[in-house]
Amino acid sequence: PQELLSTDGIIDVSDKLAADGTLTWTDAPQGRWLLMRFMAVTTGGHTKHGRAKHLGLECDKLSVEGARQHWQSYTRPVIDSIRSHGADVQNVCMDSHEAGPQNWTATLPADFQRLRGYDMRPFLPTMAAGLLVRSPKLKVQSPKFLYDLRRTIADLVTVNYYGEFNRLCHEEGLTLTAQAVGGALCLASDNIEVKRLVDKPQGEFWGYQTEGNYDIKDCSSAAHVYGKQIASGEAFTDITYKHSLADIKNLADAAYAFGINEFVVCASAYQADTTGLRLNTANGRQYALNRMNTLWPLSRPFWDYQARCSWMLRQGKPVSDCCLYLGDEVPMRTLAHRLPPLPQGYDFDAFTTDALLHRMTAREGRVVLPDGVSYALMLLPSEEVLTPAARKKVDELMAAGVKVWDPHGGQPLSEALSEAGLTPDVDAPAAKHLYFCHRRTDESDIYFLNNHSDEAVDEHFTFRVGASSAELWNPVTGEKQRLATESNDGQTTTIHLTMAPRESFFVVFSNRLSVLPHKEEPVEESLVAEFALPDWAQSSDPRIRYYSGTATYTTTFALQKKSKKATYRLSFNQVGSVAQVFVNGREAGIVWCSPWQLDVTLYINKGVNRLEIRVANSLWNRLVGDANKPEGERQLQQTTPLAQPTDELVPSGLIGKVSIVELKP
């Protein structure tokens, strides 16, 4: 065949096939012809997860019938089984699509004609053999056809699979949480638009993604653009017994700052053996958030933290400065596009063509969504030509006063931000890695701040909100304090904040009178008592070095005089990994994360005080210790061994200095 085929030289001879598939073509034109026969068959792809002898074929993701078959054959029996035992079912949660690509369904030619406006059949040689085809009449060539094909597949996945699954859930009174389609994007899809037809869009973040990832940004962007209050996250996937609760909090804080406000933990391996001698290890994956982890009994404050943060971040509406257009080409996700060089202190949501054409209008020079969420600046994609429809809509928005930054236009982004009237939403120059997100209610502006670094921050923070009252809400302790505002010009408010490494909290602004106690910085500090302690993992005694569990430290200290105006703080240099504190027989609290300190004022008395600290480390060191023993001498049975004899241990116990300090205002 010639390098470029014309549709004028392509003849459909399907009507000349006999019932047995034999081709009888008696009036064929003279010349040499390439005969191509096309058929559709299943890919043979099986479901990825499940028991080896119970893996079925993947359903058709492009058809309503495929979604219904999936529902009737799998989802419905699970729901009926749960209900038959008297339990309640409220939600269906769907993982990311990891079953490979699909490029055909029985109705694809008709669907393509309906959605794209022309017949796809002359271009089948392109799909099947990579031949280049052009249509002089339609002015369509193979690249345009492939673009339209991917777009059609994406549209069918969105409506026929996820949309139908959502509808089927609603018939049963259930909500659908779905990663639609997920970070792998092995199926042609628009990772923003596909989430518009699920109740709760979901992203995912893993144990190694300590700086966050753009799958969760896709999820939160979809939630914001399509007016969904909850942006869900498959949380903590593949964390290990090496991780402390503080390590896991660091993952959570990045997700919160990226806009996630619900966690679905992946996963917690079922532990049926209550004797504590057998560990189910999920085929070698640790899924360490379970009751066999030795730090589990002291983990309640960790879960309280997640509850407080997710609740706060569901209030009101999101506030972002910019909306980033990803274009129309699929497969598509934010990570596949060159991200805008936004300085620290600005935030953005990503969107695609469906939202551009059907959700976005202009009002007072801003891009506005139907629920009132708005953006001051639109950012165009750096590596894609806009379609005529998209170009027309962008031009209409610009004509209505919307500021648009085109990376190809030569204008620095900093200049475009200035023209849009944007200053940083949070400005703290000394904070090198300040993660944040901002939500607004009718009465308050809520900022989540995360010092995502290992350096302390002592800085004047300027927020782009004018308010008479500022409060610090601490999700670790549940405490609230009034903050002193250093300046307020009606547009911005400046306050002084200190943040320990990896510390996070909320700053809440409003114009209501705060009745909370004022947060006062101490002006005088004096040491009451101090102790220095070694790391268990550095002990020469293997019983200590490989110990996993809880150990109790006890001591006494004397306080000559207790000042009524002073605060007494217990501070730790390093905790491996969580410490429960008792003072004079009363529990004062649990310390599990930065800033690694506890207010013990209420529990300390004048004279001799008894201090008891129960420290739990993780299960990891025991696993390494067992790996150094013959199987018959190991303390913990494992369905799959997790550690090697040479693996590094994690720090355990109270390490370094433990101090009790008196702070006077």
XYZ file of C-alpha atoms in Angstrom:
665
model
C 0.000 0.000 0.000
C 0.995 3.617 -0.476
C 2.264 5.513 2.509
C -0.912 7.618 2.729
C -4.212 5.961 1.867
C -7.255 7.936 0.723
C -10.711 6.956 1.875
C -11.719 7.266 -1.799
C -9.740 4.082 -2.407
C -11.196 2.173 0.549
C -14.245 -0.022 -0.099
C -16.351 -1.666 2.605
C -17.211 -5.183 1.378
C -18.928 -6.382 4.541
C -22.166 -6.884 2.586
C -20.401 -9.453 0.388
C -19.642 -11.833 3.256
C -21.570 -15.057 3.495
C -22.919 -16.333 6.810
C -19.875 -18.583 7.217
C -17.524 -15.649 6.688
C -16.612 -16.452 3.104
C -16.020 -13.417 0.884
C -17.550 -13.542 -2.609
C -16.632 -10.428 -4.598
C -17.344 -10.999 -8.278
C -17.412 -7.364 -9.407
C -14.135 -6.275 -7.837
C -12.485 -3.332 -9.659
C -9.330 -4.087 -11.557
C -6.022 -3.638 -9.784
C -4.119 -4.937 -6.756
C -6.091 -4.700 -3.528
C -5.144 -5.211 0.091
C -7.928 -7.135 1.805
C -8.252 -6.406 5.529
C -10.661 -8.244 7.781
C -11.572 -6.746 11.151
C -13.081 -8.471 14.144
C -13.474 -7.754 17.831
C -12.548 -10.282 20.500
C -12.073 -10.117 24.234
C -8.578 -9.162 25.320
C -8.635 -12.093 27.722
C -7.729 -9.787 30.553
C -8.652 -11.187 33.958
C -9.393 -9.294 37.121
C -6.182 -8.389 38.901
C -7.068 -9.162 42.509
C -8.662 -12.218 44.069
C -8.051 -15.906 44.577
C -6.151 -17.629 41.801
C -9.009 -19.931 40.762
C -11.700 -17.269 41.072
C -10.487 -14.583 38.677
C -13.039 -13.666 36.033
C -12.708 -11.680 32.829
C -12.732 -7.904 33.026
C -16.056 -6.393 32.003
C -16.572 -4.083 29.043
C -15.790 -0.595 30.377
C -17.247 1.149 27.305
C -20.803 -0.156 27.505
C -23.732 0.236 29.869
C -24.366 -3.496 29.538
C -20.826 -4.220 30.743
C -21.333 -2.072 33.837
C -24.643 -3.772 34.577
C -23.107 -7.230 34.164
C -20.326 -6.276 36.568
C -22.901 -5.034 39.042
C -25.164 -8.089 38.826
C -22.337 -10.639 38.867
C -20.136 -9.148 41.559
C -21.341 -6.066 43.389
C -24.968 -7.048 43.885
C -24.199 -10.472 45.438
C -21.775 -8.843 47.890
C -24.383 -6.258 48.916
C -27.118 -8.895 49.253
C -24.849 -11.148 51.328
C -24.012 -8.347 53.756
C -27.648 -7.308 54.097
C -28.781 -10.900 54.605
C -26.694 -10.953 57.784
C -28.402 -7.849 59.125
C -25.564 -5.447 58.392
C -25.959 -2.055 56.747
C -24.324 -1.063 53.470
C -23.905 2.641 52.751
C -21.185 3.013 50.172
C -19.479 1.241 47.274
C -15.769 2.022 46.909
C -14.051 1.344 43.590
C -10.272 1.123 43.239
C -8.241 2.485 40.333
C -8.504 0.825 36.932
C -5.442 -1.409 36.598
C -6.668 -3.873 33.955
C -4.983 -2.500 30.860
C -6.406 -0.705 27.817
C -9.610 -1.265 25.855
C -10.300 0.180 22.419
C -13.504 -1.496 21.217
C -17.080 -2.250 22.136
C -19.902 -3.584 19.987
C -21.534 -0.165 19.612
C -18.325 1.803 19.042
C -18.977 2.699 15.360
C -22.424 4.063 16.231
C -21.109 5.826 19.342
C -18.251 7.356 17.355
C -20.675 8.612 14.699
C -22.904 10.141 17.377
C -20.098 11.806 19.332
C -17.653 12.805 16.596
C -19.990 13.265 13.630
C -18.357 11.008 11.029
C -17.940 7.338 10.138
C -14.924 5.681 11.743
C -14.933 2.548 9.578
C -12.699 3.893 6.759
C -10.060 4.532 9.427
C -10.005 0.985 10.786
C -6.715 0.290 8.909
C -5.165 2.905 11.172
C -6.395 1.132 14.305
C -5.480 -2.359 13.139
C -2.217 -1.873 11.267
C -1.067 1.695 11.837
C -1.702 2.659 8.192
C -2.069 6.347 7.466
C -5.484 7.265 6.088
C -6.902 10.575 4.960
C -10.393 11.668 3.976
C -10.353 14.498 1.386
C -14.053 15.116 1.955
C -13.881 15.334 5.759
C -10.371 16.811 5.828
C -9.534 14.209 8.455
C -6.283 12.266 8.616
C -5.147 9.433 10.892
C -3.761 11.642 13.715
C -7.087 13.486 13.968
C -8.972 10.194 13.877
C -6.835 8.722 16.679
C -7.401 11.862 18.713
C -11.159 11.492 18.202
C -10.986 7.767 18.989
C -9.268 8.342 22.323
C -11.725 11.093 23.147
C -14.645 8.785 22.313
C -13.268 5.999 24.503
C -12.853 8.487 27.344
C -16.435 9.719 26.930
C -17.821 6.180 26.950
C -15.807 5.199 30.035
C -17.116 8.279 31.827
C -20.803 7.902 30.988
C -21.353 4.211 30.323
C -19.229 2.705 33.067
C -18.767 5.133 35.939
C -21.996 7.010 35.254
C -24.004 3.797 35.093
C -22.326 2.405 38.215
C -23.203 5.598 40.066
C -26.820 5.293 38.903
C -26.991 1.654 40.016
C -25.649 2.655 43.434
C -28.351 5.299 43.752
C -31.036 2.704 42.960
C -29.868 0.860 46.080
C -29.623 3.996 48.203
C -25.814 3.860 48.139
C -23.117 6.384 47.320
C -20.202 5.632 44.994
C -16.604 6.464 45.825
C -14.401 5.791 42.798
C -10.845 6.474 41.728
C -12.143 6.856 38.181
C -9.897 5.986 36.493
C -6.854 6.305 38.731
C -3.236 7.253 38.565
C -2.058 4.463 36.250
C -4.178 5.789 33.345
C -3.747 2.580 31.362
C -7.163 3.283 29.857
C -7.751 6.306 27.618
C -9.485 8.711 29.950
C -9.790 12.293 31.106
C -8.801 11.970 34.765
C -10.706 15.132 35.721
C -13.954 14.850 33.744
C -14.432 11.141 34.477
C -14.903 11.982 38.148
C -17.894 14.245 37.501
C -20.319 11.300 37.495
C -19.281 9.721 40.807
C -20.565 10.876 44.185
C -17.136 11.021 45.816
C -14.096 11.224 43.521
C -11.036 9.533 44.922
C -7.267 9.714 44.424
C -4.512 7.733 46.093
C -1.241 8.335 47.902
C 1.405 5.831 48.917
C 3.935 5.443 51.697
C 6.835 6.597 49.529
C 5.088 9.772 48.310
C 6.252 11.971 51.157
C 5.945 15.193 49.140
C 2.423 14.514 47.836
C 1.408 13.587 44.289
C -0.733 14.912 41.483
C -3.234 12.057 41.437
C -4.721 13.501 44.615
C -4.572 16.956 43.009
C -6.605 15.569 40.090
C -9.120 14.254 42.608
C -9.485 17.448 44.626
C -9.598 19.534 41.438
C -12.438 17.391 40.091
C -14.295 17.748 43.388
C -13.840 21.520 43.366
C -14.700 22.008 39.687
C -17.784 19.772 39.801
C -19.140 20.998 43.134
C -18.518 17.894 45.252
C -17.923 18.457 48.944
C -15.760 15.382 49.539
C -12.466 14.593 47.799
C -11.543 11.112 48.945
C -8.110 9.530 49.169
C -6.922 5.945 49.181
C -4.586 6.566 52.068
C -1.226 5.239 53.272
C -0.918 2.468 50.669
C 2.072 0.206 51.308
C 3.248 1.850 54.487
C 5.380 -0.560 56.477
C 6.121 -1.440 60.075
C 9.129 0.876 59.730
C 6.775 3.855 59.607
C 5.965 5.699 62.815
C 2.662 7.494 63.347
C 4.568 10.747 62.764
C 5.813 9.431 59.402
C 2.267 8.572 58.381
C 1.032 11.987 59.529
C 3.531 13.553 57.147
C 1.805 11.733 54.275
C -1.596 12.819 55.522
C -0.572 16.471 55.809
C 0.536 16.582 52.169
C -2.807 15.086 51.125
C -4.762 17.624 53.177
C -2.760 20.472 51.672
C -3.532 19.084 48.197
C -7.263 19.226 48.958
C -8.155 15.710 50.165
C -10.691 15.628 53.016
C -11.565 11.937 53.422
C -9.265 8.960 53.940
C -10.028 5.360 52.985
C -7.161 3.395 54.522
C -5.357 0.955 52.233
C -5.232 -1.318 53.973
C -5.560 -3.138 57.272
C -4.717 -6.825 57.008
C -7.185 -8.973 58.906
C -5.661 -10.331 62.120
C -7.759 -13.203 63.422
C -5.276 -14.614 65.944
C -5.922 -12.821 69.225
C -2.978 -14.493 70.951
C -0.624 -12.131 69.132
C 1.687 -14.852 67.867
C 0.689 -14.948 64.196
C 0.910 -12.083 61.732
C -1.104 -12.060 58.523
C 1.090 -10.231 56.022
C -1.060 -9.992 52.875
C 1.292 -11.756 50.465
C 4.284 -9.743 51.602
C 2.586 -6.351 51.724
C 2.704 -5.056 55.256
C -0.466 -2.953 55.609
C 0.855 -2.002 59.019
C -2.171 -0.127 60.393
C -3.621 -3.092 62.252
C -3.904 -4.309 65.821
C -0.792 -6.482 65.562
C 1.391 -3.407 65.207
C 2.793 -2.828 68.674
C 2.148 0.918 68.517
C -1.551 0.338 67.740
C -2.807 0.553 71.361
C -1.535 4.148 71.576
C -2.729 5.242 68.114
C -6.058 6.830 69.059
C -4.713 10.430 68.947
C -3.507 9.744 65.402
C -7.056 8.899 64.335
C -8.488 11.841 66.261
C -6.133 14.053 64.258
C -7.439 12.674 60.958
C -11.042 13.164 62.075
C -10.456 16.792 63.063
C -8.569 17.648 59.881
C -11.003 16.000 57.486
C -13.978 17.602 59.230
C -12.440 21.068 59.079
C -11.563 20.660 55.403
C -15.151 19.810 54.497
C -16.409 23.178 55.683
C -17.395 25.828 53.168
C -15.894 26.030 49.685
C -12.295 25.762 48.438
C -10.328 28.896 47.645
C -7.715 28.713 44.879
C -6.079 31.512 42.934
C -5.735 29.917 39.511
C -7.407 27.327 37.323
C -5.066 25.288 35.118
C -6.497 24.121 31.788
C -5.131 20.707 30.827
C -6.563 20.725 27.326
C -8.489 17.996 25.545
C -5.980 15.253 24.690
C -6.378 11.893 26.436
C -5.140 10.017 28.333
C -4.856 13.016 30.586
C -3.877 13.909 34.131
C -2.191 16.875 35.776
C 1.132 15.059 36.038
C 1.209 14.616 32.243
C 1.350 18.391 31.730
C 4.099 20.814 32.502
C 3.005 22.390 35.760
C 2.843 26.171 36.019
C 5.769 27.792 37.847
C 3.547 29.164 40.604
C 5.499 30.645 43.507
C 4.918 29.380 47.049
C 1.775 30.808 48.551
C -0.509 30.272 45.538
C -2.824 27.348 44.814
C -4.582 26.040 41.711
C -7.216 23.597 40.511
C -6.882 21.700 37.236
C -9.748 21.351 34.764
C -10.447 20.014 31.287
C -12.671 20.876 28.349
C -15.982 19.654 29.747
C -15.706 22.043 32.701
C -14.485 24.844 30.441
C -17.460 24.573 28.092
C -20.215 23.662 30.553
C -19.247 24.914 34.026
C -17.275 28.136 33.625
C -18.618 31.662 33.199
C -17.194 35.133 33.788
C -18.243 37.520 36.538
C -16.424 40.690 37.592
C -13.271 39.553 35.808
C -13.150 36.107 37.452
C -13.833 32.576 36.261
C -16.916 31.459 38.195
C -18.388 27.993 38.732
C -22.102 27.329 39.379
C -21.638 26.924 43.154
C -19.749 30.203 43.472
C -16.153 28.900 43.522
C -14.076 31.293 41.420
C -10.560 31.930 40.125
C -8.690 35.158 39.394
C -6.416 33.749 36.679
C -6.717 31.018 34.051
C -3.541 29.211 32.991
C -3.409 27.664 29.515
C -1.568 24.401 28.762
C 2.066 24.598 27.726
C 2.147 21.687 25.274
C -1.217 21.546 23.537
C -3.066 23.463 20.807
C -6.554 24.447 21.853
C -9.485 23.009 19.916
C -11.708 25.541 18.103
C -14.450 25.122 20.717
C -12.005 25.632 23.583
C -10.372 28.599 21.875
C -13.755 30.222 21.330
C -14.731 29.794 24.993
C -11.399 31.129 26.259
C -11.755 34.165 23.984
C -15.276 34.768 25.322
C -14.005 34.672 28.898
C -11.171 37.052 28.060
C -13.619 39.434 26.375
C -15.611 39.401 29.606
C -12.557 40.505 31.585
C -11.026 37.208 32.718
C -7.235 37.263 32.959
C -5.613 34.414 31.002
C -1.941 33.476 30.994
C -0.582 31.768 27.886
C 2.873 30.220 28.482
C 3.674 30.767 24.818
C 2.950 34.487 24.970
C 6.244 35.518 26.511
C 4.694 37.172 29.557
C 6.247 36.100 32.893
C 3.738 34.369 35.143
C 4.650 36.764 37.960
C 3.456 39.645 35.796
C 0.204 37.831 34.980
C -0.416 37.207 38.687
C 0.100 40.892 39.381
C -2.254 41.944 36.574
C -4.882 39.616 38.023
C -4.525 41.431 41.353
C -3.077 38.380 43.059
C -0.673 38.455 45.960
C 0.242 35.230 47.794
C -2.691 33.742 49.676
C -0.161 32.864 52.389
C 3.124 34.762 52.440
C 5.869 33.488 54.742
C 9.267 33.942 53.060
C 11.255 32.064 55.697
C 9.102 28.938 55.377
C 10.951 26.957 52.710
C 8.325 24.253 52.232
C 5.019 25.633 53.415
C 2.104 23.464 52.272
C -1.386 24.902 52.698
C -4.977 24.919 51.555
C -7.731 27.452 52.112
C -11.493 27.073 52.514
C -14.133 29.743 53.071
C -17.492 29.592 54.833
C -20.072 32.352 55.186
C -18.402 33.392 58.443
C -14.780 32.243 58.333
C -11.645 31.720 56.299
C -9.961 28.436 57.225
C -6.283 27.856 56.431
C -4.559 24.502 56.929
C -0.818 25.090 57.312
C 1.873 22.405 57.175
C 5.566 23.082 57.705
C 6.624 20.325 55.322
C 10.282 20.513 56.241
C 12.715 19.490 58.962
C 13.464 23.093 59.927
C 11.544 25.222 62.429
C 9.779 28.361 61.211
C 9.591 31.600 63.209
C 8.004 34.098 60.869
C 5.434 36.791 60.212
C 2.712 35.191 58.072
C 0.601 37.455 55.870
C -2.759 36.041 54.768
C -4.819 37.471 51.921
C -7.869 38.047 54.066
C -8.964 40.984 56.153
C -10.462 39.931 59.493
C -10.718 41.247 63.024
C -10.185 37.868 64.692
C -7.568 35.155 64.163
C -7.491 31.822 66.002
C -5.121 28.867 66.032
C -6.914 25.502 66.060
C -4.607 22.601 66.885
C -5.865 19.299 65.379
C -3.297 17.294 67.383
C -4.722 18.323 70.753
C -8.098 19.824 69.853
C -7.112 23.079 71.594
C -8.032 26.547 70.284
C -6.275 29.829 71.053
C -6.724 33.454 70.045
C -3.895 34.968 68.019
C -2.696 38.547 68.117
C -2.902 40.262 64.715
C 0.039 42.529 63.999
C -1.618 44.344 61.090
C -4.926 44.323 59.235
C -5.513 46.645 56.309
C -8.879 45.170 55.346
C -7.299 43.105 52.561
C -4.523 41.233 54.357
C -3.815 40.176 57.932
C -0.352 39.588 59.392
C 0.291 37.423 62.430
C 3.398 35.956 64.007
C 3.573 32.158 64.033
C 6.116 29.575 65.086
C 6.009 26.104 63.551
C 8.102 23.159 64.633
C 9.497 20.874 61.921
C 6.638 18.902 60.306
C 4.075 20.691 62.472
C 0.581 21.443 61.143
C -2.397 23.433 62.397
C -5.343 25.559 61.296
C -5.559 29.332 61.369
C -9.184 30.493 61.326
C -10.121 34.097 60.499
C -13.481 35.760 61.125
C -15.029 39.051 62.124
C -16.729 37.633 65.211
C -15.434 38.428 68.683
C -13.159 35.652 69.873
C -13.713 34.469 73.443
C -10.771 32.063 73.388
C -7.722 32.500 75.612
C -4.911 34.479 74.051
C -1.852 32.608 72.797
C 1.071 34.189 74.618
C 4.687 33.513 73.769
C 6.848 32.778 76.843
C 9.417 35.385 77.735
C 11.202 33.349 80.408
C 12.106 29.652 80.384
C 13.732 27.665 83.167
C 14.653 24.006 83.332
C 12.875 21.969 86.020
C 14.324 18.539 85.251
C 16.172 16.766 82.452
C 17.020 13.151 81.623
C 19.206 11.591 78.889
C 18.260 8.172 77.419
C 19.647 5.709 74.823
C 18.072 4.202 71.704
C 16.908 0.618 72.261
C 18.009 -0.255 68.731
C 21.626 0.595 69.623
C 21.732 -1.761 72.618
C 24.260 -4.606 72.636
C 21.640 -6.819 74.267
C 19.543 -8.476 71.492
C 16.576 -8.701 73.879
C 16.498 -4.895 73.925
C 17.809 -4.214 70.413
C 15.085 -6.293 68.734
C 12.328 -5.569 71.221
C 8.952 -4.458 69.880
C 6.225 -3.517 72.298
C 5.713 -1.170 75.222
C 8.272 -0.283 77.899
C 7.704 1.899 80.938
C 10.076 4.609 82.191
C 9.589 5.898 85.753
C 11.367 8.623 87.668
C 10.731 11.436 90.108
C 11.584 15.123 90.031
C 11.181 17.975 92.466
C 9.482 21.318 91.877
C 10.471 23.903 94.476
C 7.605 26.268 93.708
C 4.696 26.113 91.292
C 3.904 29.467 89.741
C 0.217 30.150 89.030
C 1.086 32.086 85.875
C 3.581 29.575 84.501
C 3.085 26.730 82.045
C 4.987 23.463 82.503
C 5.959 21.587 79.357
C 7.362 18.110 78.889
C 9.571 17.996 75.762
C 11.209 15.093 73.967
C 14.273 15.139 71.755
C 13.150 11.984 69.908
C 10.426 9.420 70.512
C 10.437 6.053 68.837
C 7.633 6.076 68.278
C 4.754 7.039 70.628
C 4.715 7.923 74.350
C 1.880 7.879 76.868
C 2.602 10.193 79.802
C 1.405 9.891 83.404
C 2.195 12.506 86.057
C 1.458 11.640 89.658
C -0.702 8.723 88.540
C -2.880 10.735 86.152
C -2.699 10.420 82.372
C -1.498 13.707 80.882
C -1.684 12.698 77.237
C -0.022 10.872 74.362
C 2.869 12.333 72.378
C 3.202 10.951 68.840
C 4.215 13.766 66.490
C 5.883 17.144 66.164
C 6.368 19.334 68.158
C 7.005 16.353 70.502
C 5.857 18.106 73.644
C 3.023 18.051 76.149
C 1.534 20.609 78.496
C 1.609 19.001 81.964
C 0.704 22.095 83.997
C -2.489 20.607 85.438
C -0.729 17.485 86.678
C 2.424 18.867 88.340
C 2.492 19.719 92.031
C 4.875 21.563 94.303
C 7.367 19.128 95.799
C 8.188 15.624 94.546
C 6.422 14.479 91.372
C 6.296 10.994 89.879
C 6.718 10.764 86.096
C 5.771 7.615 84.208
C 6.165 7.316 80.424
C 4.992 4.252 78.522
C 6.661 4.051 75.135
C 5.551 1.782 72.276
C 7.682 1.281 69.185
C 6.629 -0.439 65.975
C 6.741 -4.138 65.173
C 9.643 -3.763 62.748
C 12.559 -4.445 65.090
C 10.950 -7.690 66.263
C 10.584 -8.780 62.624
C 14.276 -8.130 61.996
C 15.208 -9.917 65.202
C 13.148 -12.958 64.205
C 14.820 -12.972 60.792
C 18.119 -13.524 62.635
C 16.787 -16.652 64.365
C 16.024 -20.191 63.151
C 12.348 -20.526 62.277
C 11.582 -22.633 65.338
C 12.903 -19.954 67.707
C 11.039 -16.986 66.265
C 8.553 -15.167 68.491
C 6.158 -14.216 65.700
C 4.816 -16.465 62.966
C 4.377 -14.730 59.600
C 2.386 -15.894 56.604
C 5.036 -14.180 54.460
C 8.406 -13.127 55.966
C 8.769 -9.351 55.837
C 12.297 -8.629 57.081
C 15.834 -9.741 56.287
C 18.547 -10.300 58.934
C 20.570 -7.349 57.622
C 17.696 -4.853 57.514
C 18.231 -1.606 59.404
C 16.398 -1.168 62.691
C 14.212 1.826 63.491
C 14.982 4.081 66.480
C 13.008 3.005 69.528
C 12.226 4.252 73.002
C 12.973 7.684 74.437
C 16.128 8.924 72.735
C 18.283 11.809 73.868
C 16.984 14.448 76.246
C 13.641 14.466 78.035
C 13.034 17.874 79.617
C 10.503 19.524 81.885
C 10.536 23.286 81.415
C 8.792 26.132 83.227
C 7.571 28.892 80.871
C 6.489 32.266 82.202
C 4.617 34.860 80.110
